[in-house]
């Protein structure tokens, strides 16, 4: 759900028309199921002191050659090696000697014409702009102590608290105090402070208490020029080389091995701080069809087509990758296995996961389970356009229950709480819109069936769509569309600034107290604004980067999010992962108001230190009176402050409680 124009420039289109024509013509009337497949696990380049080997899959090529260069850009090849045909449609060559540091390309010939020179699809190290692969010694990419580095571990996915950010957004903004601005290493720095002395960067993430940092794409993408000192800004949803880190995030993008080392050092720093790293992966489309590494070696094969032979475009970015074809599926699986094992990554977020077929996603889950079941997988359970893949075969949100161990974003709770994603003036439950109580309840139970949740009254999903709450990502804002601050400003124009902040606190209180996996958009805790820019994918740093001065300006909001996260982590009643238990523990008394949802919980039954919990969410601009069950209750949160220390609260209440407008009250005993 993004609005991006195809990123290929007009000039490139003209230059690449010959290749495009070849790709098109091969796509028409070709039965890709007749292509041989290769079963081995040695595709790509394999280095040793004694020799470097290569194996590429190009079953329809007439010839394949391997060219060597001393530089990552420009110049003529030093050496040229022709590959020989081998098993399963592959081509191989072995070059004796130590070729560490050399750059290379592969090139395939069809009907007498050579297509473009490219790194092989499996290239793990590349030079600037990803134009050439680089041969490297994997041992030299490990920072000191890497052998001891480990993924973070939670006993359930519902223990995870996700925080979605971008390398530049988190490091280049005013007052970051970070040395490596715009670089992976900027996220490894400790002790960084804002001008007011407040923690920034990694120290801020630690203080906030999130468990996983989810970074927007950091594989090598195509839209920024890596030869420039100031490459500019892009979200990075334009994949070029899937298995190599993006160069603009590295201090020396010409050196493929140092790219790897710097990213590993950053993973290591995050892990040392107890934070996992989730990679946003974009296997659903490539930067372009004509230019892609895939098209130069096996024209047509990697992309879906309509029966007429034209490429389909379920990504909205000009093409869609055919995950169901054996060698595409193999590529995705091996790419993910590589990132998980080589970089110790803690999870993957699949962009437009609905474009992928379910079988591929199930196999990816199995692959991850065999490595480490803690690796968390989730994605966008939708497409951005029509696809030739049958709907029942897609990994879409409605069918998430068929994908155990894989979660999908809940657009129900997202738009239910804050209002419609594209109708910017539309308010939601938190900003005072009536009739969304059932949607909030469906979110609170984690999307499962519950006797008091009538899905026919839920905004989008007509029935439960998950097997367990660990398959639901609860959120109100992310990189797409307006930030929460901007959305509330536009959709509640008459509200005062204090009330707008109250609405934002109420919105993420629902997210952080609901069953499922909570997801926060980086900066939401400091009232992140992009000045009303709802699609900032290539906007400037001035628009996108977090302004760390807001840490002091919105200190109460930061503290509120920090304390709410701590409360969630301290209380298992917010993190149940057993549907039967949830149905038993959570009940929803009638409130008599279209603007109020109340949840009671038999917390003790969930193994909590509290016996009972009452949540009152008041989305209206008027106070709301609620009569508590008899006895004394501790007010733990009043919509402005949360007390996370065990056994403590703001005050003791009994009888009737008056809940402030746009506030969430948390009461326990
Ligand atoms: Ca790049």
XYZ file of C-alpha atoms and ligand atoms in Angstrom:
670
model
C 0.000 0.000 0.000
C 2.345 2.643 -1.260
C 2.236 5.138 -4.050
C 5.370 4.892 -6.065
C 5.955 5.572 -9.671
C 8.069 3.001 -11.524
C 11.587 4.110 -10.773
C 13.195 3.402 -14.111
C 14.185 6.649 -15.821
C 13.130 7.550 -19.336
C 16.780 7.576 -20.414
C 17.326 4.076 -19.081
C 14.171 2.899 -20.812
C 15.494 4.099 -24.150
C 18.957 2.627 -23.573
C 17.522 -0.678 -22.444
C 14.816 -1.126 -25.031
C 16.728 -3.873 -26.868
C 16.891 -5.951 -23.649
C 13.290 -5.193 -22.847
C 12.188 -6.473 -26.238
C 14.087 -9.682 -25.732
C 12.530 -10.170 -22.303
C 9.054 -9.522 -23.710
C 9.369 -11.801 -26.682
C 10.752 -14.660 -24.635
C 7.903 -14.244 -22.189
C 5.260 -14.863 -24.807
C 4.106 -18.417 -25.249
C 6.929 -19.908 -23.188
C 6.188 -22.797 -20.856
C 8.535 -22.072 -17.952
C 7.637 -25.383 -16.320
C 9.764 -27.112 -18.973
C 12.914 -25.291 -17.779
C 15.371 -27.581 -15.960
C 15.870 -26.828 -12.265
C 19.051 -27.023 -10.212
C 18.984 -28.627 -6.761
C 22.446 -27.792 -5.394
C 23.213 -25.136 -2.803
C 26.246 -23.590 -4.515
C 24.722 -21.011 -6.836
C 26.757 -17.816 -7.014
C 30.434 -17.241 -6.323
C 32.437 -19.355 -3.878
C 35.839 -18.088 -2.796
C 38.847 -19.979 -1.456
C 42.575 -19.204 -1.263
C 43.190 -21.716 -4.023
C 40.421 -20.881 -6.479
C 37.157 -19.037 -7.027
C 34.179 -20.918 -8.467
C 30.969 -19.638 -10.009
C 27.686 -21.312 -10.855
C 24.782 -19.461 -12.460
C 21.402 -20.750 -13.625
C 20.761 -19.735 -17.238
C 19.067 -22.673 -18.962
C 18.094 -20.804 -22.134
C 21.387 -18.965 -22.723
C 23.633 -19.870 -25.659
C 26.781 -18.811 -23.789
C 27.736 -17.259 -20.428
C 30.920 -15.367 -19.665
C 32.534 -14.063 -16.460
C 34.503 -10.824 -16.681
C 36.983 -9.528 -14.121
C 37.743 -5.907 -13.231
C 40.186 -4.165 -10.913
C 37.638 -1.422 -10.091
C 33.958 -1.416 -9.220
C 33.120 1.112 -11.939
C 34.571 1.868 -15.377
C 37.610 0.428 -17.146
C 37.974 -2.640 -19.327
C 37.915 -6.207 -18.028
C 41.276 -7.681 -16.941
C 40.196 -11.144 -17.780
C 37.338 -13.063 -19.353
C 36.316 -16.630 -18.577
C 33.680 -18.593 -20.493
C 31.497 -20.827 -18.358
C 30.659 -24.371 -19.363
C 27.207 -25.969 -19.213
C 26.524 -28.163 -16.214
C 23.657 -29.839 -14.362
C 20.122 -28.462 -14.122
C 20.499 -25.579 -16.554
C 23.533 -24.130 -14.776
C 26.844 -22.852 -16.085
C 30.081 -23.180 -14.119
C 33.718 -22.111 -14.087
C 36.644 -22.393 -11.689
C 39.441 -19.851 -11.725
C 42.620 -21.002 -9.928
C 44.385 -18.541 -7.613
C 43.315 -16.072 -4.944
C 40.930 -13.539 -6.494
C 39.961 -11.800 -3.253
C 39.013 -8.169 -3.907
C 38.402 -8.554 -7.654
C 35.194 -7.242 -9.135
C 33.241 -9.286 -11.664
C 30.203 -9.435 -13.893
C 28.379 -12.227 -15.660
C 26.857 -11.889 -19.099
C 24.628 -14.222 -21.105
C 24.178 -14.523 -24.851
C 20.885 -15.207 -26.621
C 20.495 -15.522 -30.404
C 23.907 -13.991 -30.966
C 23.328 -10.947 -28.735
C 24.949 -10.368 -25.348
C 22.619 -8.921 -22.699
C 23.863 -6.509 -20.032
C 26.741 -7.320 -17.670
C 25.453 -7.865 -14.124
C 26.566 -9.300 -10.793
C 25.121 -12.802 -10.456
C 21.739 -12.893 -8.640
C 23.378 -14.432 -5.553
C 26.110 -11.729 -5.279
C 26.727 -11.105 -1.591
C 29.295 -8.338 -2.040
C 28.998 -5.626 -4.667
C 30.751 -2.379 -5.552
C 29.159 1.043 -5.969
C 25.671 1.129 -7.448
C 25.649 -2.653 -7.394
C 26.939 -2.866 -10.936
C 29.657 -5.449 -10.269
C 29.995 -8.265 -7.787
C 33.104 -8.549 -5.631
C 35.015 -11.635 -4.590
C 35.713 -11.681 -0.856
C 36.976 -13.780 2.010
C 33.930 -14.346 4.259
C 36.119 -14.707 7.361
C 37.228 -11.091 7.012
C 33.672 -9.796 7.243
C 33.218 -10.810 10.890
C 33.723 -8.110 13.534
C 35.606 -9.182 16.701
C 33.414 -11.348 18.939
C 30.956 -12.193 16.126
C 31.088 -15.888 17.008
C 29.465 -15.063 20.375
C 26.719 -12.932 18.818
C 23.207 -14.338 19.253
C 19.692 -13.483 18.253
C 17.327 -12.131 20.904
C 14.886 -14.718 22.218
C 11.281 -14.379 23.350
C 9.175 -17.257 24.613
C 6.311 -16.120 22.365
C 6.064 -13.817 19.359
C 3.478 -11.852 21.360
C 6.341 -10.793 23.677
C 7.827 -8.806 20.792
C 7.508 -5.009 20.573
C 8.342 -3.858 17.032
C 9.684 -0.404 16.156
C 9.831 0.503 12.475
C 12.479 2.955 11.294
C 14.854 3.886 8.499
C 18.644 4.069 8.793
C 18.697 7.740 7.806
C 15.595 8.775 9.757
C 17.103 7.426 12.959
C 20.592 8.888 12.590
C 20.706 12.112 10.548
C 18.115 14.324 12.239
C 18.786 17.489 14.242
C 20.271 16.820 17.647
C 21.045 13.131 17.094
C 24.611 13.506 18.366
C 25.447 10.532 16.160
C 28.804 10.372 14.388
C 28.024 7.949 11.534
C 25.020 9.838 10.195
C 22.991 7.955 7.605
C 25.071 4.796 8.109
C 24.404 1.392 9.655
C 27.166 2.174 12.156
C 25.171 5.172 13.384
C 22.773 2.645 14.895
C 25.627 0.909 16.718
C 26.751 4.001 18.633
C 26.163 4.125 22.388
C 26.084 7.155 24.664
C 24.691 9.522 22.033
C 22.674 12.441 23.411
C 20.400 15.242 22.213
C 21.355 18.859 22.995
C 19.246 18.552 26.175
C 21.232 15.481 27.212
C 18.525 12.946 26.358
C 19.409 9.566 24.829
C 19.257 9.312 21.026
C 19.724 6.499 18.494
C 20.364 3.088 20.020
C 20.378 4.445 23.592
C 16.867 5.798 22.996
C 15.649 2.421 21.706
C 17.037 0.754 24.820
C 15.385 3.265 27.119
C 12.088 2.976 25.261
C 12.153 -0.785 25.802
C 11.356 -2.085 22.314
C 12.484 -5.654 21.591
C 12.967 -5.514 17.795
C 14.087 -2.758 15.447
C 12.478 -3.204 12.041
C 14.465 -1.329 9.405
C 13.131 -0.325 6.010
C 14.957 -2.092 3.131
C 18.712 -2.364 3.587
C 19.612 -4.800 0.828
C 21.213 -3.069 -2.172
C 18.551 -0.949 -3.828
C 18.728 1.036 -7.028
C 17.399 4.541 -6.576
C 20.349 6.318 -4.943
C 23.722 7.051 -6.533
C 26.350 5.470 -4.304
C 29.191 7.468 -5.884
C 27.876 10.663 -4.285
C 28.942 11.943 -0.895
C 25.317 13.113 -0.355
C 23.263 10.416 -2.103
C 19.888 11.797 -1.005
C 17.003 9.845 0.434
C 14.844 6.898 -0.511
C 12.872 4.287 1.404
C 14.547 1.607 -0.706
C 11.662 -0.414 -2.153
C 13.521 -0.866 -5.433
C 15.608 -4.022 -5.155
C 18.806 -4.362 -7.179
C 20.987 -6.997 -5.453
C 18.982 -8.965 -2.916
C 21.904 -10.508 -1.050
C 24.178 -7.489 -0.545
C 23.804 -4.576 1.904
C 22.869 -1.142 0.526
C 25.952 0.973 -0.205
C 24.684 4.383 0.890
C 24.414 3.016 4.448
C 28.115 2.059 4.458
C 31.229 4.186 4.891
C 32.970 2.741 1.809
C 30.414 1.392 -0.659
C 33.109 0.429 -3.168
C 34.348 -2.250 -0.756
C 31.776 -5.031 -0.657
C 33.375 -6.827 2.283
C 33.376 -3.729 4.509
C 29.663 -3.262 3.747
C 29.064 -6.688 5.253
C 31.342 -6.040 8.225
C 29.671 -2.735 9.127
C 26.190 -4.240 8.997
C 27.303 -7.178 11.146
C 28.885 -4.782 13.671
C 25.536 -2.987 13.867
C 23.622 -6.234 14.395
C 26.130 -7.102 17.104
C 25.620 -3.741 18.867
C 21.843 -4.144 18.744
C 22.055 -7.676 20.091
C 24.411 -6.556 22.862
C 21.718 -4.047 23.824
C 19.075 -6.806 23.820
C 17.402 -5.650 20.603
C 16.718 -7.837 17.571
C 16.936 -6.636 13.970
C 14.148 -7.247 11.463
C 14.824 -6.781 7.754
C 12.185 -5.403 5.423
C 12.441 -7.687 2.365
C 10.993 -6.884 -1.045
C 11.021 -10.079 -3.102
C 7.668 -9.157 -4.689
C 9.156 -6.965 -7.426
C 12.455 -5.628 -8.751
C 13.631 -2.118 -9.613
C 12.751 -2.868 -13.231
C 12.210 -5.897 -15.445
C 14.487 -4.764 -18.244
C 17.500 -3.978 -16.048
C 17.221 -6.696 -13.428
C 19.920 -9.258 -12.784
C 17.288 -11.940 -13.301
C 16.261 -10.769 -16.773
C 19.813 -10.719 -18.068
C 20.245 -14.433 -17.343
C 16.800 -16.018 -17.764
C 14.536 -13.586 -19.632
C 10.923 -13.721 -18.530
C 11.254 -16.529 -16.001
C 11.292 -14.547 -12.757
C 8.151 -12.492 -13.470
C 4.485 -13.334 -13.732
C 2.692 -12.672 -16.982
C -0.900 -12.438 -18.119
C -2.027 -15.041 -20.685
C -1.388 -12.459 -23.436
C 2.296 -12.489 -22.447
C 2.542 -9.008 -20.889
C 4.052 -8.675 -17.430
C 1.576 -8.341 -14.580
C 2.001 -5.656 -11.930
C 0.489 -6.579 -8.574
C 3.202 -4.508 -6.873
C 2.183 -1.228 -8.469
C 5.875 -0.811 -9.293
C 5.877 -2.223 -12.827
C 6.250 -5.973 -12.279
C 5.708 -8.849 -9.860
C 8.007 -11.740 -9.073
C 6.743 -15.304 -9.705
C 7.481 -16.843 -6.290
C 5.741 -20.101 -7.256
C 8.270 -21.018 -9.969
C 10.845 -23.456 -8.601
C 13.997 -21.427 -9.206
C 12.385 -18.195 -7.951
C 11.186 -19.977 -4.823
C 14.653 -21.453 -4.367
C 16.207 -18.009 -4.742
C 13.922 -16.473 -2.116
C 14.477 -19.327 0.322
C 18.244 -19.304 -0.064
C 18.437 -15.525 0.128
C 16.501 -15.502 3.416
C 18.540 -18.398 4.798
C 21.683 -16.473 3.951
C 20.580 -13.251 5.683
C 19.344 -15.170 8.729
C 22.445 -17.297 9.144
C 25.200 -14.913 8.009
C 23.869 -11.760 9.716
C 22.018 -13.408 12.641
C 18.872 -11.447 11.761
C 15.887 -11.815 14.061
C 13.032 -11.496 11.620
C 11.801 -10.545 8.194
C 8.946 -8.249 7.164
C 7.621 -9.133 3.701
C 6.608 -6.190 1.558
C 3.336 -6.962 -0.292
C 3.405 -10.537 1.008
C 0.058 -11.098 -0.736
C 1.993 -11.347 -4.019
C 3.822 -14.417 -2.728
C 2.238 -17.840 -2.933
C 1.390 -19.574 0.324
C 3.525 -22.630 -0.351
C 6.670 -20.523 -0.667
C 5.862 -18.749 2.601
C 5.284 -22.075 4.388
C 8.621 -23.402 3.156
C 10.342 -20.205 4.326
C 8.807 -20.723 7.789
C 10.122 -24.306 7.814
C 13.577 -23.099 6.755
C 13.628 -20.578 9.598
C 12.357 -23.138 12.109
C 15.258 -25.400 11.236
C 17.642 -22.518 11.988
C 15.933 -20.770 14.894
C 12.167 -20.773 15.561
C 12.517 -17.356 17.254
C 12.976 -15.740 13.843
C 9.786 -13.736 13.373
C 8.053 -13.550 9.971
C 5.307 -11.110 9.053
C 4.135 -9.094 6.125
C 1.623 -7.022 4.288
C -1.198 -9.446 3.493
C -2.314 -7.635 0.370
C -1.287 -6.739 -3.172
C -1.226 -3.313 -4.816
C -2.973 -4.468 -8.002
C -4.466 -7.499 -9.784
C -2.299 -10.620 -10.071
C -2.574 -13.743 -12.242
C -1.853 -15.823 -9.110
C -5.138 -17.356 -7.909
C -6.419 -15.507 -4.852
C -6.743 -18.685 -2.775
C -3.035 -19.393 -3.363
C -1.871 -15.984 -2.172
C -0.378 -15.186 1.248
C -3.084 -12.611 1.922
C -4.404 -11.409 5.249
C -7.751 -13.214 4.966
C -5.891 -16.537 4.671
C -3.290 -15.888 7.390
C -4.815 -18.736 9.438
C -3.443 -21.091 6.762
C 0.120 -19.848 7.414
C 1.087 -20.912 10.944
C 4.065 -18.974 12.301
C 3.551 -16.056 9.930
C 1.833 -12.795 10.910
C 0.109 -10.092 8.892
C -0.595 -6.426 9.498
C -4.099 -5.650 10.778
C -5.577 -2.868 8.679
C -8.761 -3.416 10.738
C -7.291 -2.033 13.942
C -5.076 0.470 12.112
C -7.915 2.263 10.367
C -10.424 1.503 13.121
C -8.348 3.457 15.635
C -7.062 6.370 13.558
C -9.371 6.544 10.511
C -9.044 5.550 6.892
C -5.490 5.393 5.521
C -6.156 7.295 2.301
C -9.215 9.377 3.247
C -7.046 11.683 5.302
C -9.862 13.646 6.930
C -11.597 10.487 8.178
C -11.258 10.148 11.975
C -11.195 6.843 13.837
C -12.262 5.519 17.226
C -9.508 7.419 19.069
C -10.333 10.681 17.328
C -14.044 10.496 18.083
C -15.745 8.549 15.290
C -18.729 6.477 16.454
C -19.481 2.883 15.501
C -15.975 1.429 15.658
C -16.235 -0.263 19.055
C -16.529 -3.762 17.583
C -13.429 -3.166 15.446
C -11.504 -2.164 18.578
C -12.747 -5.293 20.390
C -11.676 -7.492 17.457
C -8.253 -5.894 17.814
C -8.133 -6.342 21.586
C -8.740 -10.111 21.291
C -5.984 -10.395 18.660
C -8.202 -11.094 15.644
C -9.438 -14.483 16.896
C -13.024 -15.663 17.259
C -14.511 -14.503 20.572
C -18.125 -14.942 21.786
C -18.554 -11.198 22.297
C -16.924 -10.078 19.060
C -19.350 -9.847 16.149
C -17.145 -9.685 13.065
C -20.089 -8.625 10.904
C -19.725 -5.252 12.675
C -15.941 -5.016 12.177
C -14.786 -2.436 9.604
C -12.956 -4.707 7.134
C -12.678 -8.382 8.159
C -16.021 -10.220 8.030
C -14.605 -13.077 10.094
C -11.562 -14.015 12.195
C -8.460 -14.358 10.034
C -5.794 -15.828 12.305
C -5.271 -18.974 14.332
C -3.521 -17.186 17.181
C -2.788 -13.550 18.159
C 0.902 -14.104 17.343
C -0.239 -13.858 13.700
C -1.517 -10.291 14.117
C 0.549 -7.113 13.851
C -1.356 -4.369 15.680
C -0.493 -0.828 14.635
C -1.894 2.582 13.862
C 0.926 4.115 11.826
C 3.968 3.139 9.783
C 6.194 4.637 7.054
C 3.266 4.619 4.594
C 0.755 7.466 4.661
C 0.632 10.176 7.342
C 2.464 9.934 10.639
C 0.035 9.572 13.525
C 0.656 13.186 14.580
C -0.124 14.473 11.071
C -3.136 12.179 10.611
C -4.666 13.369 13.885
C -3.979 17.007 13.005
C -5.793 16.591 9.673
C -8.670 14.394 10.868
C -9.384 16.252 14.139
C -8.856 19.844 12.994
C -10.956 21.381 15.768
C -9.074 19.616 18.554
C -6.581 21.507 20.706
C -2.936 20.403 20.750
C -3.339 18.747 24.203
C -6.359 16.785 22.938
C -4.511 15.736 19.777
C -1.729 14.378 21.955
C -4.337 12.606 24.098
C -5.735 10.986 20.934
C -2.245 9.771 20.004
C -1.709 8.310 23.466
C -5.114 6.590 23.359
C -4.346 5.151 19.908
C -1.117 3.434 20.919
C -2.496 2.440 24.324
C -4.950 0.240 22.426
C -2.078 -1.154 20.339
C 0.122 -1.847 23.363
C -2.607 -3.436 25.508
C -4.164 -5.554 22.725
C -3.427 -9.256 22.215
C -1.080 -9.729 19.255
C 2.260 -8.191 18.300
C 2.458 -4.403 18.774
C 4.197 -2.295 16.152
C 5.254 1.332 16.641
C 6.318 3.722 13.920
C 9.675 5.229 14.903
C 9.238 8.670 16.423
C 5.564 8.263 17.300
C 6.666 8.581 20.931
C 7.992 12.097 20.206
C 5.040 13.258 18.069
C 6.843 12.563 14.792
C 5.677 14.833 12.000
C 6.488 14.863 8.302
C 4.721 18.189 7.875
C 1.757 16.524 6.155
C 3.834 14.610 3.549
C 1.879 11.343 3.204
C 4.236 9.629 0.746
C 7.766 10.639 1.692
C 9.579 7.776 -0.088
C 11.993 10.165 -1.787
C 11.437 13.328 0.237
C 14.357 15.021 1.951
C 15.980 14.262 5.277
C 14.386 17.503 6.495
C 10.963 15.890 5.987
C 11.794 12.356 7.071
C 14.442 12.381 9.793
C 13.527 12.309 13.476
C 14.111 15.659 15.151
C 15.720 14.679 18.441
C 14.914 18.073 19.962
C 11.368 16.739 20.231
C 12.585 14.308 22.902
C 12.603 17.276 25.301
C 9.607 19.061 23.754
C 7.451 15.928 24.142
C 9.124 14.386 27.186
C 5.776 13.342 28.691
C 4.771 11.526 25.500
C 8.122 9.713 25.377
C 7.746 8.694 29.026
C 4.175 7.513 28.411
C 5.251 5.146 25.615
C 8.250 3.929 27.612
C 6.131 3.160 30.673
C 3.376 1.535 28.645
C 5.904 -0.780 26.968
C 7.329 -1.637 30.393
C 3.809 -2.385 31.663
C 3.120 -4.688 28.714
C 6.387 -6.529 29.295
C 5.630 -6.927 33.015
C 2.131 -8.388 32.531
C 1.394 -11.608 30.641
C -2.314 -10.694 30.486
C -1.413 -8.391 27.570
C 0.590 -11.058 25.740
C -1.502 -14.244 25.726
C -0.924 -16.608 22.827
C -3.618 -19.205 23.469
C -6.989 -18.513 21.797
C -8.909 -20.632 24.329
C -7.321 -18.742 27.220
C -8.139 -15.384 25.618
C -11.785 -16.396 25.128
C -11.906 -17.356 28.803
C -10.009 -14.370 30.222
C -11.343 -11.364 28.263
C -14.918 -10.066 28.536
C -16.534 -6.902 27.226
C -19.340 -5.383 29.329
C -21.887 -3.157 27.617
C -20.972 0.522 27.990
C -24.057 2.173 26.506
C -21.758 4.437 24.479
C -20.769 4.234 20.821
C -17.465 5.855 21.780
C -16.345 3.669 24.662
C -14.939 0.143 24.882
C -14.399 -1.556 28.244
C -12.484 -4.797 28.634
C -12.409 -6.895 31.795
C -9.722 -9.521 32.211
C -9.359 -12.397 34.648
C -5.643 -11.613 34.793
C -4.807 -14.320 37.323
C -6.048 -16.960 34.872
C -3.433 -15.651 32.424
C -0.699 -16.183 35.021
C -0.464 -12.483 35.825
C 0.560 -10.921 39.156
C -2.698 -8.932 38.933
C -5.905 -10.746 39.797
C -8.095 -8.589 37.601
C -7.677 -5.909 34.969
C -10.109 -3.323 33.609
C -9.310 -1.275 30.495
C -11.543 1.674 29.605
C -11.010 3.319 26.227
C -12.955 6.570 25.867
C -12.785 7.817 22.277
C -15.249 10.675 22.760
C -14.554 14.319 23.557
C -16.682 14.022 26.725
C -15.840 12.384 30.066
C -17.317 8.925 30.615
C -18.477 7.454 33.949
C -18.054 3.752 34.566
C -19.049 1.750 37.634
C -16.239 -0.582 38.628
C -16.866 -4.055 40.040
C -17.068 -3.796 43.832
C -13.916 -3.354 45.868
C -10.732 -1.298 45.592
C -8.924 -0.805 42.282
C -5.476 0.617 41.575
C -5.367 3.182 38.789
C -2.284 2.162 36.796
C -2.808 4.445 33.791
C -5.000 7.526 33.269
C -4.235 8.361 29.647
C -1.477 10.795 30.599
C 0.720 8.715 32.903
C 1.360 4.987 33.258
C 2.890 3.454 36.380
C 4.756 0.326 35.416
C 6.374 -0.569 38.768
C 4.807 -3.762 40.167
C 2.135 -3.218 42.806
C 2.158 0.561 42.411
C -0.362 2.967 40.944
C -1.533 6.547 40.732
C -4.320 6.151 43.282
C -6.862 3.729 44.684
C -10.423 3.910 43.432
C -13.741 2.229 44.114
C -17.280 2.633 42.869
C -17.611 4.918 39.885
C -14.677 6.269 37.879
C -14.810 9.225 35.539
C -12.617 8.691 32.468
C -11.268 11.820 30.784
C -12.065 12.520 27.095
C -9.773 10.712 24.577
C -8.172 8.685 27.337
C -7.379 5.093 28.222
C -7.738 4.090 31.879
C -5.912 1.015 33.104
C -7.134 -0.341 36.438
C -5.962 -3.453 38.235
C -6.113 -5.318 41.512
Ca 22.345 0.706 -3.915
